[in-house]
Amino acid sequence: MLNPLYNKASTLGPINRLGLVMMLGVMSSLALPPWHIIPLILPAFTGFIWFLILAEKSQNPLRASFTTGFCFGFGHFLLGIHWIIEPLLIDGSTHAWLIPFALIGLPAGLAIFIGITSFLTSFILRFYDFSVLGRILLFSIIWVFSEWVRGWFLSGFPWNLIGYVWADITEVMQVTAFIGIFGLSFITLLASTIPALLVSNFNWKKIVLVVFFSFIVPSILWTGGSNRLAGAPNYEEQDTGSMVQGVRLRIVQANIPQKDKWKPNLQTAHLLRHIKMSREDTPISPTHVIWPESAIPFLLEKNNSIQMMVASAAPEGGLLFTGSISQVRDEKSQFRNSLYVINPSGKIIDRYDKVRLVPFGEYMPLADWLPFDKIVPSEASFISGPTYRTMDLPGLPRLSPLICYEAIFPNLALKAGVRGEWLLNLTNDAWFGKFAGPQQHLAIASTRAIEHGVPMVRAANTGISAIVDPYGRKLLTLGLGEQGVLDSGLPKALPYATIYSRWQETIAIGLIGLVVLLLWYMGLLKRNRGLE
């Protein structure tokens, strides 16, 4: 006997069916930050699987499967990245006409990944006689693979991976230290799609599987994470042995609106604001001061007077970290987004150039074909830094620098070959608006701390600046739209590299393989095993 809900869905016309699938995609996005309505992923993905089953009964099942997946993906990304229009509102006279194209075009482009996921699932099922459970497992594997592809295809955009639905539950997120965010995405997909087994023939096998994967597995993750956190140092007690001795950080959040940031008549005032906030007297003086991405609106290395002004913000015997634009030598029209390290005498100790640039923001893909310029106001073009690396600086543990959205890439910090003992993320989230974008960015970036077992120090122009410990707990934060400083010690890294740091996505692949082998051995992936 068919499930009444599935039966009702089968009577809908094509337009109504696709409209409902799109709404399920919107529902799935509400489980992600900043909404965190996690239970919604159960009806969202269960309904999605049911509609895919219906699509395979149509006259053209492959086309119907792709269309169904595309509509779900469009709803999912339409809400999830609605903030994409925020950069276009900063200079409305130039970019406002692009709003409809960005609001529709980017979700549609990302929805293609979900459409292909559904298409491949339907295509493979034409050759293998899988049960509904086998279909669910196949779909989950292909979805995770598509998330991985999305992380590097056309420079990559691994935003709002489905594993981030747990971002607000630090206990569950602890598992990313072992299996990474892609492994957590796989477990999340299984947990949220397994109720689709209840499409027909309710029996004890199905009930057991649904209860186990949808409720017991997440509970196991929460329990394991709670035990891990119970044995973690208390980094909130700033003067304990859990902090790096002799290091006192000051993060400066000047809260400069993006529309004012590059106005020539305000640039000096913005710089002076950063300097003044850096030198404010506090009971414990900082040893290192950190400014956000592009805090200096000048070419630092081309202007000695500006360089000395900036140096006045560096603590005596310490260092100043700041974002600025650097010019490529012998290339007047090519620039890099850089992180500078400056001592009190004005000497540039080190510089890191951003490797992963923001498409359409810092550079233009297909520039010769598209009828508009990049969003960042500049007549020049940005180019990538030569390679990712760590930085060895006096008085500090080795650090891994990440500029802006470099922090959304799970294994970028591992490309240096040498483990950094803390992550330094300079960003300017004013581009992302005042709601969902910055909150999603912080949730995603904080996961890197758990995966690598190192703290993250985050300086954001308009928020959210934060000190995140190696377990992903936010010790201190400065909220959106606030002006102020965060004074904090530097949490120590875990004394060992996490399993994810050592093996990266190999662990997620192994987890998927283990689940496949277990269910195959139990005979639950074949038809006529009481699961139809």
Short mmCIF file of C-alpha atoms in Angstrom, two decimals:
data_model
loop_
_atom_site.label_atom_id
_atom_site.label_comp_id
_atom_site.label_asym_id
_atom_site.label_seq_id
_atom_site.Cartn_x
_atom_site.Cartn_y
_atom_site.Cartn_z
CA MET A 1 0.00 0.00 0.00
CA LEU A 2 1.37 3.41 -0.98
CA ASN A 3 1.92 6.22 1.51
CA PRO A 4 -1.09 8.65 1.29
CA LEU A 5 1.24 11.64 0.94
CA TYR A 6 3.10 9.99 -1.92
CA ASN A 7 -0.24 9.03 -3.45
CA LYS A 8 -1.40 12.65 -3.28
CA ALA A 9 1.82 13.88 -4.88
CA SER A 10 1.36 11.47 -7.77
CA THR A 11 -1.94 13.12 -8.69
CA LEU A 12 -0.43 16.60 -9.09
CA GLY A 13 0.07 18.10 -12.53
CA PRO A 14 3.61 18.78 -13.81
CA ILE A 15 3.62 22.49 -12.92
CA ASN A 16 2.23 21.98 -9.43
CA ARG A 17 4.65 19.12 -8.87
CA LEU A 18 7.72 21.19 -9.80
CA GLY A 19 6.45 24.14 -7.77
CA LEU A 20 6.14 21.91 -4.71
CA VAL A 21 9.62 20.48 -5.31
CA MET A 22 10.97 24.05 -5.39
CA MET A 23 9.29 24.76 -2.06
CA LEU A 24 10.93 21.63 -0.62
CA GLY A 25 14.26 23.10 -1.72
CA VAL A 26 13.46 26.34 0.12
CA MET A 27 12.52 24.25 3.17
CA SER A 28 15.88 22.44 3.08
CA SER A 29 17.70 25.79 3.06
CA LEU A 30 15.91 26.85 6.25
CA ALA A 31 17.80 24.06 8.04
CA LEU A 32 21.08 25.87 7.28
CA PRO A 33 22.51 28.97 8.98
CA PRO A 34 21.28 31.46 9.98
CA TRP A 35 17.86 29.82 10.48
CA HIS A 36 18.97 26.43 11.87
CA ILE A 37 15.50 24.81 11.63
CA ILE A 38 17.17 21.40 11.35
CA PRO A 39 14.05 19.15 11.50
CA LEU A 40 12.93 20.60 8.16
CA ILE A 41 15.53 18.53 6.29
CA LEU A 42 13.50 15.38 7.01
CA PRO A 43 10.33 16.35 5.08
CA ALA A 44 12.37 18.33 2.53
CA PHE A 45 14.62 15.49 1.40
CA THR A 46 12.05 12.74 1.93
CA GLY A 47 9.65 14.60 -0.35
CA PHE A 48 12.45 15.21 -2.85
CA ILE A 49 13.20 11.49 -3.10
CA TRP A 50 9.52 10.70 -3.56
CA PHE A 51 9.26 13.18 -6.41
CA LEU A 52 12.36 11.63 -8.00
CA ILE A 53 10.64 8.23 -7.84
CA LEU A 54 7.63 9.76 -9.58
CA ALA A 55 9.89 11.38 -12.19
CA GLU A 56 11.29 7.97 -13.15
CA LYS A 57 7.77 6.80 -14.01
CA SER A 58 7.30 9.54 -16.61
CA GLN A 59 7.73 9.12 -20.38
CA ASN A 60 11.20 10.68 -20.29
CA PRO A 61 12.58 9.73 -16.87
CA LEU A 62 16.06 11.22 -17.33
CA ARG A 63 14.75 14.63 -18.33
CA ALA A 64 12.12 14.54 -15.59
CA SER A 65 14.75 13.60 -12.98
CA PHE A 66 17.04 16.45 -14.03
CA THR A 67 14.16 18.95 -13.99
CA THR A 68 13.02 17.76 -10.56
CA GLY A 69 16.55 18.07 -9.15
CA PHE A 70 17.04 21.46 -10.78
CA CYS A 71 13.83 22.84 -9.26
CA PHE A 72 14.76 21.54 -5.80
CA GLY A 73 18.24 23.03 -6.14
CA PHE A 74 16.88 26.35 -7.37
CA GLY A 75 14.65 26.72 -4.31
CA HIS A 76 17.49 25.58 -2.06
CA PHE A 77 19.99 28.14 -3.37
CA LEU A 78 17.49 30.94 -4.01
CA LEU A 79 16.93 31.34 -0.28
CA GLY A 80 20.37 30.14 0.84
CA ILE A 81 22.36 32.75 -1.10
CA HIS A 82 19.76 35.51 -1.48
CA TRP A 83 22.36 37.87 -0.03
CA ILE A 84 24.19 37.73 -3.38
CA ILE A 85 22.37 40.92 -4.39
CA GLU A 86 23.93 42.89 -1.52
CA PRO A 87 27.18 43.79 -3.37
CA LEU A 88 25.09 45.07 -6.27
CA LEU A 89 23.22 47.50 -3.99
CA ILE A 90 26.41 49.22 -2.81
CA ASP A 91 26.82 51.07 -6.10
CA GLY A 92 23.24 50.86 -7.32
CA SER A 93 23.72 53.30 -10.18
CA THR A 94 26.24 50.94 -11.78
CA HIS A 95 25.16 47.44 -10.79
CA ALA A 96 21.46 47.55 -9.80
CA TRP A 97 20.39 46.34 -13.23
CA LEU A 98 22.25 43.08 -12.53
CA ILE A 99 20.12 42.22 -9.49
CA PRO A 100 17.55 40.05 -11.32
CA PHE A 101 20.33 38.21 -13.15
CA ALA A 102 22.29 37.55 -9.94
CA LEU A 103 19.23 36.60 -7.90
CA ILE A 104 18.07 34.14 -10.55
CA GLY A 105 21.28 33.29 -12.40
CA LEU A 106 23.53 32.12 -9.55
CA PRO A 107 20.92 29.87 -7.88
CA ALA A 108 20.08 28.48 -11.33
CA GLY A 109 23.74 27.80 -12.06
CA LEU A 110 24.24 26.03 -8.72
CA ALA A 111 20.96 24.14 -9.17
CA ILE A 112 22.50 22.46 -12.19
CA PHE A 113 24.66 20.44 -9.77
CA ILE A 114 21.52 19.10 -8.07
CA GLY A 115 19.91 18.46 -11.44
CA ILE A 116 22.93 16.43 -12.54
CA THR A 117 22.85 14.55 -9.21
CA SER A 118 19.25 13.51 -9.87
CA PHE A 119 19.99 12.72 -13.52
CA LEU A 120 22.94 10.46 -12.66
CA THR A 121 20.92 8.69 -9.97
CA SER A 122 18.14 7.95 -12.46
CA PHE A 123 20.62 6.95 -15.17
CA ILE A 124 22.46 4.42 -12.98
CA LEU A 125 19.18 2.94 -11.76
CA ARG A 126 18.40 1.93 -15.34
CA PHE A 127 21.19 -0.66 -15.14
CA TYR A 128 20.94 -1.85 -11.51
CA ASP A 129 17.92 -3.26 -9.71
CA PHE A 130 18.28 -1.31 -6.48
CA SER A 131 15.74 -1.17 -3.67
CA VAL A 132 14.47 2.20 -2.41
CA LEU A 133 17.28 2.08 0.17
CA GLY A 134 19.77 1.50 -2.62
CA ARG A 135 18.34 4.49 -4.47
CA ILE A 136 18.69 6.64 -1.34
CA LEU A 137 22.28 5.56 -0.80
CA LEU A 138 23.19 6.16 -4.45
CA PHE A 139 21.59 9.61 -4.37
CA SER A 140 23.48 10.54 -1.18
CA ILE A 141 26.82 9.46 -2.61
CA ILE A 142 26.32 11.41 -5.84
CA TRP A 143 25.14 14.50 -3.91
CA VAL A 144 28.32 14.53 -1.80
CA PHE A 145 30.40 14.04 -4.93
CA SER A 146 28.64 17.03 -6.52
CA GLU A 147 29.41 19.13 -3.43
CA TRP A 148 33.07 18.20 -3.80
CA VAL A 149 33.02 19.14 -7.50
CA ARG A 150 31.32 22.42 -6.64
CA GLY A 151 34.27 23.13 -4.37
CA TRP A 152 36.73 23.42 -7.26
CA PHE A 153 34.80 23.70 -10.56
CA LEU A 154 35.26 27.17 -12.11
CA SER A 155 37.41 28.22 -9.14
CA GLY A 156 34.92 26.69 -6.68
CA PHE A 157 32.05 27.79 -4.44
CA PRO A 158 31.57 25.23 -1.62
CA TRP A 159 29.04 27.43 0.20
CA ASN A 160 26.24 25.95 2.35
CA LEU A 161 27.26 22.31 2.02
CA ILE A 162 24.48 20.24 3.56
CA GLY A 163 26.66 19.21 6.51
CA TYR A 164 26.53 22.81 7.74
CA VAL A 165 22.95 22.30 8.95
CA TRP A 166 24.65 21.27 12.22
CA ALA A 167 26.77 24.43 12.42
CA ASP A 168 24.87 25.68 15.48
CA ILE A 169 25.30 22.36 17.33
CA THR A 170 29.01 22.31 18.19
CA GLU A 171 28.74 18.79 19.64
CA VAL A 172 27.72 17.28 16.30
CA MET A 173 30.28 19.36 14.39
CA GLN A 174 33.10 17.64 16.35
CA VAL A 175 32.90 14.72 13.93
CA THR A 176 34.42 16.93 11.20
CA ALA A 177 37.76 16.55 12.99
CA PHE A 178 37.62 12.92 11.85
CA ILE A 179 35.60 12.80 8.60
CA GLY A 180 35.55 16.43 7.45
CA ILE A 181 32.55 18.39 6.27
CA PHE A 182 31.98 16.07 3.28
CA GLY A 183 31.72 13.07 5.58
CA LEU A 184 29.21 14.93 7.72
CA SER A 185 27.26 15.86 4.59
CA PHE A 186 26.98 12.16 3.71
CA ILE A 187 25.69 11.22 7.16
CA THR A 188 23.25 14.14 7.08
CA LEU A 189 21.90 13.11 3.68
CA LEU A 190 21.35 9.53 4.81
CA ALA A 191 19.58 10.75 7.94
CA SER A 192 17.30 13.09 6.01
CA THR A 193 16.49 10.85 3.02
CA ILE A 194 16.00 7.51 4.77
CA PRO A 195 12.35 8.27 5.72
CA ALA A 196 11.62 7.99 1.98
CA LEU A 197 11.60 4.24 2.64
CA LEU A 198 8.12 4.78 4.00
CA VAL A 199 6.77 5.35 0.50
CA SER A 200 4.98 1.98 0.75
CA ASN A 201 4.65 -1.25 2.73
CA PHE A 202 5.33 -0.14 6.28
CA ASN A 203 7.22 -2.89 8.13
CA TRP A 204 9.61 -3.34 11.01
CA LYS A 205 12.74 -3.33 8.82
CA LYS A 206 11.91 0.09 7.46
CA ILE A 207 10.99 1.48 10.86
CA VAL A 208 14.27 0.24 12.33
CA LEU A 209 16.33 1.77 9.51
CA VAL A 210 14.52 5.12 9.71
CA VAL A 211 14.87 5.33 13.49
CA PHE A 212 18.52 4.28 13.34
CA PHE A 213 19.73 6.63 10.60
CA SER A 214 17.43 9.61 11.25
CA PHE A 215 17.53 9.67 15.05
CA ILE A 216 20.05 7.29 16.60
CA VAL A 217 23.02 8.20 14.34
CA PRO A 218 22.68 11.98 14.98
CA SER A 219 22.28 11.20 18.68
CA ILE A 220 25.51 9.16 18.59
CA LEU A 221 27.30 12.07 16.93
CA TRP A 222 25.98 14.46 19.58
CA THR A 223 27.00 12.14 22.40
CA GLY A 224 30.47 11.58 20.98
CA GLY A 225 30.95 15.30 20.44
CA SER A 226 29.77 16.07 23.97
CA ASN A 227 32.34 13.65 25.38
CA ARG A 228 35.06 15.23 23.25
CA LEU A 229 34.13 18.71 24.48
CA ALA A 230 33.93 17.51 28.09
CA GLY A 231 37.63 16.67 27.93
CA ALA A 232 38.59 19.91 26.16
CA PRO A 233 40.51 22.72 27.88
CA ASN A 234 38.55 25.73 29.07
CA TYR A 235 39.87 28.36 26.68
CA GLU A 236 37.44 30.94 28.05
CA GLU A 237 39.70 31.30 31.08
CA GLN A 238 42.16 33.49 29.24
CA ASP A 239 45.08 33.18 31.67
CA THR A 240 45.23 29.38 31.85
CA GLY A 241 47.77 27.07 30.27
CA SER A 242 45.40 26.60 27.35
CA MET A 243 46.57 29.93 25.90
CA VAL A 244 49.85 30.67 24.12
CA GLN A 245 52.09 32.40 26.64
CA GLY A 246 53.12 36.00 25.95
CA VAL A 247 50.60 36.59 23.15
CA ARG A 248 47.77 39.08 23.55
CA LEU A 249 45.73 39.85 20.45
CA ARG A 250 43.61 42.88 19.60
CA ILE A 251 41.13 42.56 16.73
CA VAL A 252 39.96 45.91 15.40
CA GLN A 253 36.46 46.08 13.91
CA ALA A 254 36.10 49.64 12.60
CA ASN A 255 32.65 49.05 11.06
CA ILE A 256 33.15 51.14 7.91
CA PRO A 257 30.18 50.93 5.52
CA GLN A 258 31.15 49.48 2.17
CA LYS A 259 29.60 52.41 0.29
CA ASP A 260 32.05 54.77 2.09
CA LYS A 261 35.11 52.56 2.17
CA TRP A 262 36.72 53.68 -1.08
CA LYS A 263 35.63 57.33 -1.13
CA PRO A 264 38.86 59.36 -1.57
CA ASN A 265 37.81 62.09 0.87
CA LEU A 266 37.21 59.53 3.66
CA GLN A 267 40.15 57.17 3.22
CA THR A 268 42.52 58.98 5.57
CA ALA A 269 39.82 59.22 8.25
CA HIS A 270 39.18 55.48 7.96
CA LEU A 271 42.88 54.77 8.43
CA LEU A 272 43.05 57.07 11.45
CA ARG A 273 40.06 55.29 12.98
CA HIS A 274 41.89 51.97 12.80
CA ILE A 275 45.01 53.50 14.34
CA LYS A 276 43.10 55.15 17.19
CA MET A 277 41.22 51.96 18.05
CA SER A 278 44.46 49.98 17.96
CA ARG A 279 46.11 52.30 20.51
CA GLU A 280 43.30 52.52 23.03
CA ASP A 281 44.46 51.92 26.60
CA THR A 282 43.25 48.72 28.24
CA PRO A 283 44.26 46.89 31.44
CA ILE A 284 46.30 44.42 29.38
CA SER A 285 48.16 45.88 26.42
CA PRO A 286 48.10 43.86 23.19
CA THR A 287 51.23 42.33 21.72
CA HIS A 288 49.69 41.91 18.25
CA VAL A 289 47.04 44.00 16.50
CA ILE A 290 44.88 42.62 13.68
CA TRP A 291 42.96 44.69 11.12
CA PRO A 292 40.52 43.20 8.58
CA GLU A 293 40.78 42.61 4.85
CA SER A 294 41.62 45.74 2.77
CA ALA A 295 41.67 47.89 5.92
CA ILE A 296 44.27 50.15 4.27
CA PRO A 297 42.79 51.88 1.21
CA PHE A 298 46.23 52.79 -0.14
CA LEU A 299 49.11 51.00 -1.86
CA LEU A 300 51.15 50.43 1.27
CA GLU A 301 54.47 49.66 -0.38
CA LYS A 302 54.21 52.71 -2.65
CA ASN A 303 53.65 55.26 0.14
CA ASN A 304 56.26 55.61 2.90
CA SER A 305 54.26 58.15 4.90
CA ILE A 306 51.21 55.86 5.00
CA GLN A 307 53.46 52.96 5.92
CA MET A 308 54.81 54.86 8.93
CA MET A 309 51.29 55.89 9.98
CA VAL A 310 50.23 52.28 9.90
CA ALA A 311 53.31 51.23 11.86
CA SER A 312 52.27 53.51 14.72
CA ALA A 313 49.45 51.03 15.43
CA ALA A 314 51.89 48.13 15.93
CA PRO A 315 52.55 47.44 19.63
CA GLU A 316 56.09 47.92 20.89
CA GLY A 317 57.94 44.67 20.34
CA GLY A 318 54.94 43.24 18.53
CA LEU A 319 53.36 43.20 15.07
CA LEU A 320 50.41 44.55 13.12
CA PHE A 321 48.47 42.35 10.67
CA THR A 322 46.41 44.17 8.07
CA GLY A 323 44.76 43.66 4.74
CA SER A 324 45.68 45.91 1.83
CA ILE A 325 46.05 45.93 -1.93
CA SER A 326 49.48 45.19 -3.39
CA GLN A 327 50.68 45.96 -6.89
CA VAL A 328 52.34 43.31 -8.97
CA ARG A 329 55.89 44.38 -9.75
CA ASP A 330 56.33 45.81 -13.26
CA GLU A 331 52.57 45.48 -13.90
CA LYS A 332 50.75 48.80 -13.40
CA SER A 333 47.28 47.35 -13.92
CA GLN A 334 47.54 44.13 -11.94
CA PHE A 335 47.00 43.91 -8.19
CA ARG A 336 46.71 41.34 -5.42
CA ASN A 337 44.58 41.15 -2.30
CA SER A 338 47.22 40.86 0.41
CA LEU A 339 47.82 40.39 4.12
CA TYR A 340 50.74 42.48 5.44
CA VAL A 341 52.72 41.96 8.63
CA ILE A 342 54.35 45.20 9.86
CA ASN A 343 56.60 45.94 12.85
CA PRO A 344 56.66 49.22 14.87
CA SER A 345 59.51 50.64 12.78
CA GLY A 346 57.43 50.37 9.61
CA LYS A 347 59.22 47.38 8.13
CA ILE A 348 57.10 44.85 6.24
CA ILE A 349 58.03 41.55 7.87
CA ASP A 350 55.98 39.30 5.60
CA ARG A 351 53.16 39.34 3.06
CA TYR A 352 50.64 36.73 1.92
CA ASP A 353 48.78 37.16 -1.36
CA LYS A 354 45.28 35.73 -1.65
CA VAL A 355 45.20 32.57 -3.79
CA ARG A 356 41.44 31.97 -4.19
CA LEU A 357 39.81 35.05 -5.71
CA VAL A 358 36.08 35.78 -5.71
CA PRO A 359 34.63 35.36 -9.22
CA PHE A 360 32.74 38.45 -10.43
CA GLY A 361 34.05 40.30 -7.36
CA GLU A 362 37.83 40.34 -7.72
CA TYR A 363 38.11 39.02 -11.23
CA MET A 364 35.82 38.44 -14.18
CA PRO A 365 35.42 34.95 -15.60
CA LEU A 366 34.77 35.15 -19.34
CA ALA A 367 35.59 38.87 -19.22
CA ASP A 368 35.68 39.18 -23.01
CA TRP A 369 32.14 37.81 -23.31
CA LEU A 370 30.17 39.42 -20.49
CA PRO A 371 28.76 42.97 -20.83
CA PHE A 372 29.68 44.18 -17.32
CA ASP A 373 32.71 44.66 -15.09
CA LYS A 374 33.57 43.07 -11.75
CA ILE A 375 31.80 44.37 -8.65
CA VAL A 376 34.88 45.53 -6.70
CA PRO A 377 35.42 49.17 -7.80
CA SER A 378 38.73 49.25 -9.63
CA GLU A 379 39.87 49.80 -13.18
CA ALA A 380 42.59 47.23 -12.64
CA SER A 381 42.33 43.46 -12.35
CA PHE A 382 43.20 41.25 -9.41
CA ILE A 383 45.36 38.20 -9.88
CA SER A 384 45.94 35.23 -7.58
CA GLY A 385 48.91 34.88 -5.32
CA PRO A 386 51.56 32.35 -6.40
CA THR A 387 50.83 29.64 -3.83
CA TYR A 388 49.26 28.95 -0.46
CA ARG A 389 51.70 28.88 2.46
CA THR A 390 52.09 29.29 6.21
CA MET A 391 53.89 32.17 7.94
CA ASP A 392 56.64 31.91 10.56
CA LEU A 393 56.80 35.12 12.59
CA PRO A 394 58.74 36.15 15.71
CA GLY A 395 56.90 35.62 18.99
CA LEU A 396 54.03 33.66 17.43
CA PRO A 397 53.19 30.06 16.57
CA ARG A 398 53.20 29.25 12.86
CA LEU A 399 50.02 30.61 11.29
CA SER A 400 47.87 29.75 8.29
CA PRO A 401 46.51 32.92 6.63
CA LEU A 402 43.09 32.92 4.96
CA ILE A 403 41.74 36.04 3.26
CA CYS A 404 37.95 36.41 3.06
CA TYR A 405 36.23 33.47 1.42
CA GLU A 406 39.39 31.32 1.31
CA ALA A 407 38.07 30.06 4.65
CA ILE A 408 35.18 28.24 2.95
CA PHE A 409 37.53 25.74 1.26
CA PRO A 410 37.96 22.71 3.55
CA ASN A 411 41.50 21.72 2.62
CA LEU A 412 43.09 24.98 1.42
CA ALA A 413 45.09 25.42 4.63
CA LEU A 414 46.48 21.90 4.12
CA LYS A 415 48.03 22.80 0.78
CA ALA A 416 50.92 24.54 2.53
CA GLY A 417 52.36 21.12 3.39
CA VAL A 418 53.21 22.31 6.91
CA ARG A 419 50.56 22.50 9.62
CA GLY A 420 49.83 25.96 10.92
CA GLU A 421 49.09 26.25 14.64
CA TRP A 422 46.37 28.85 14.16
CA LEU A 423 44.23 30.23 11.35
CA LEU A 424 44.11 33.98 10.70
CA ASN A 425 41.09 34.99 8.65
CA LEU A 426 40.89 38.61 7.47
CA THR A 427 37.60 39.42 5.80
CA ASN A 428 35.28 42.23 4.78
CA ASP A 429 31.79 40.81 5.10
CA ALA A 430 30.22 44.21 4.45
CA TRP A 431 29.87 42.85 0.91
CA PHE A 432 27.52 40.13 2.21
CA GLY A 433 24.92 42.42 3.80
CA LYS A 434 23.69 42.51 7.40
CA PHE A 435 21.97 39.18 7.89
CA ALA A 436 22.44 35.75 6.34
CA GLY A 437 25.68 36.16 4.40
CA PRO A 438 28.02 37.11 7.28
CA GLN A 439 26.44 34.56 9.62
CA GLN A 440 26.83 31.78 7.07
CA HIS A 441 30.42 32.84 6.40
CA LEU A 442 31.33 32.66 10.10
CA ALA A 443 29.64 29.27 10.53
CA ILE A 444 31.51 27.85 7.53
CA ALA A 445 34.86 29.37 8.51
CA SER A 446 34.58 28.11 12.11
CA THR A 447 34.38 24.55 10.81
CA ARG A 448 37.97 24.85 9.57
CA ALA A 449 39.10 25.22 13.19
CA ILE A 450 37.47 21.89 14.14
CA GLU A 451 38.71 20.07 11.03
CA HIS A 452 42.32 21.09 11.62
CA GLY A 453 42.33 21.19 15.43
CA VAL A 454 43.65 24.76 15.53
CA PRO A 455 42.09 28.05 16.69
CA MET A 456 40.83 30.67 14.26
CA VAL A 457 41.24 34.40 14.75
CA ARG A 458 38.85 36.34 12.55
CA ALA A 459 38.92 40.07 11.85
CA ALA A 460 35.94 41.45 9.90
CA ASN A 461 35.38 45.06 8.88
CA THR A 462 31.69 45.21 9.86
CA GLY A 463 31.45 41.89 11.71
CA ILE A 464 31.40 39.16 12.69
CA SER A 465 34.90 39.21 14.22
CA ALA A 466 35.63 36.25 16.48
CA ILE A 467 38.07 34.14 18.46
CA VAL A 468 37.29 30.48 17.76
CA ASP A 469 38.97 27.68 19.71
CA PRO A 470 40.20 24.38 18.15
CA TYR A 471 36.83 22.81 18.92
CA GLY A 472 34.88 25.43 16.97
CA ARG A 473 33.54 27.22 20.05
CA LYS A 474 33.28 30.99 19.66
CA LEU A 475 35.00 32.40 22.73
CA LEU A 476 34.53 36.07 21.84
CA THR A 477 32.60 37.80 19.07
CA LEU A 478 31.85 41.30 17.83
CA GLY A 479 28.46 41.35 16.14
CA LEU A 480 27.30 42.75 12.83
CA GLY A 481 27.33 46.53 12.62
CA GLU A 482 29.29 46.99 15.85
CA GLN A 483 32.41 49.12 16.20
CA GLY A 484 34.93 47.96 18.76
CA VAL A 485 37.89 45.75 19.59
CA LEU A 486 38.31 42.20 20.83
CA ASP A 487 41.19 41.69 23.26
CA SER A 488 42.05 38.05 23.78
CA GLY A 489 44.77 35.54 24.27
CA LEU A 490 45.55 33.06 21.51
CA PRO A 491 44.20 29.55 22.21
CA LYS A 492 46.70 26.75 21.77
CA ALA A 493 46.29 24.28 18.93
CA LEU A 494 45.69 20.63 19.68
CA PRO A 495 49.06 18.92 20.21
CA TYR A 496 48.33 16.53 17.33
CA ALA A 497 47.03 16.79 13.79
CA THR A 498 43.42 15.68 13.48
CA ILE A 499 42.54 12.59 11.47
CA TYR A 500 40.98 14.81 8.83
CA SER A 501 44.17 16.90 8.57
CA ARG A 502 46.16 13.75 7.94
CA TRP A 503 43.87 11.96 5.51
CA GLN A 504 41.50 14.65 4.24
CA GLU A 505 38.69 13.39 1.96
CA THR A 506 40.07 9.82 2.07
CA ILE A 507 38.20 9.37 5.35
CA ALA A 508 34.86 10.46 3.85
CA ILE A 509 35.38 8.05 0.95
CA GLY A 510 36.17 5.26 3.39
CA LEU A 511 33.03 6.04 5.42
CA ILE A 512 30.86 5.88 2.30
CA GLY A 513 32.48 2.61 1.26
CA LEU A 514 31.93 1.12 4.71
CA VAL A 515 28.21 1.96 4.68
CA VAL A 516 27.81 0.56 1.16
CA LEU A 517 29.56 -2.69 2.07
CA LEU A 518 27.55 -3.09 5.27
CA LEU A 519 24.18 -2.59 3.59
CA TRP A 520 25.21 -4.75 0.65
CA TYR A 521 26.29 -7.54 3.00
CA MET A 522 22.92 -7.31 4.75
CA GLY A 523 21.22 -7.61 1.37
CA LEU A 524 19.28 -4.38 1.86
CA LEU A 525 20.30 -2.74 -1.41
CA LYS A 526 18.57 -5.31 -3.60
CA ARG A 527 14.90 -5.37 -4.45
CA ASN A 528 12.41 -7.75 -2.84
CA ARG A 529 14.11 -7.65 0.55
CA GLY A 530 11.16 -6.25 2.42
CA LEU A 531 12.14 -2.68 1.59
CA GLU A 532 9.89 -2.06 -1.42
#
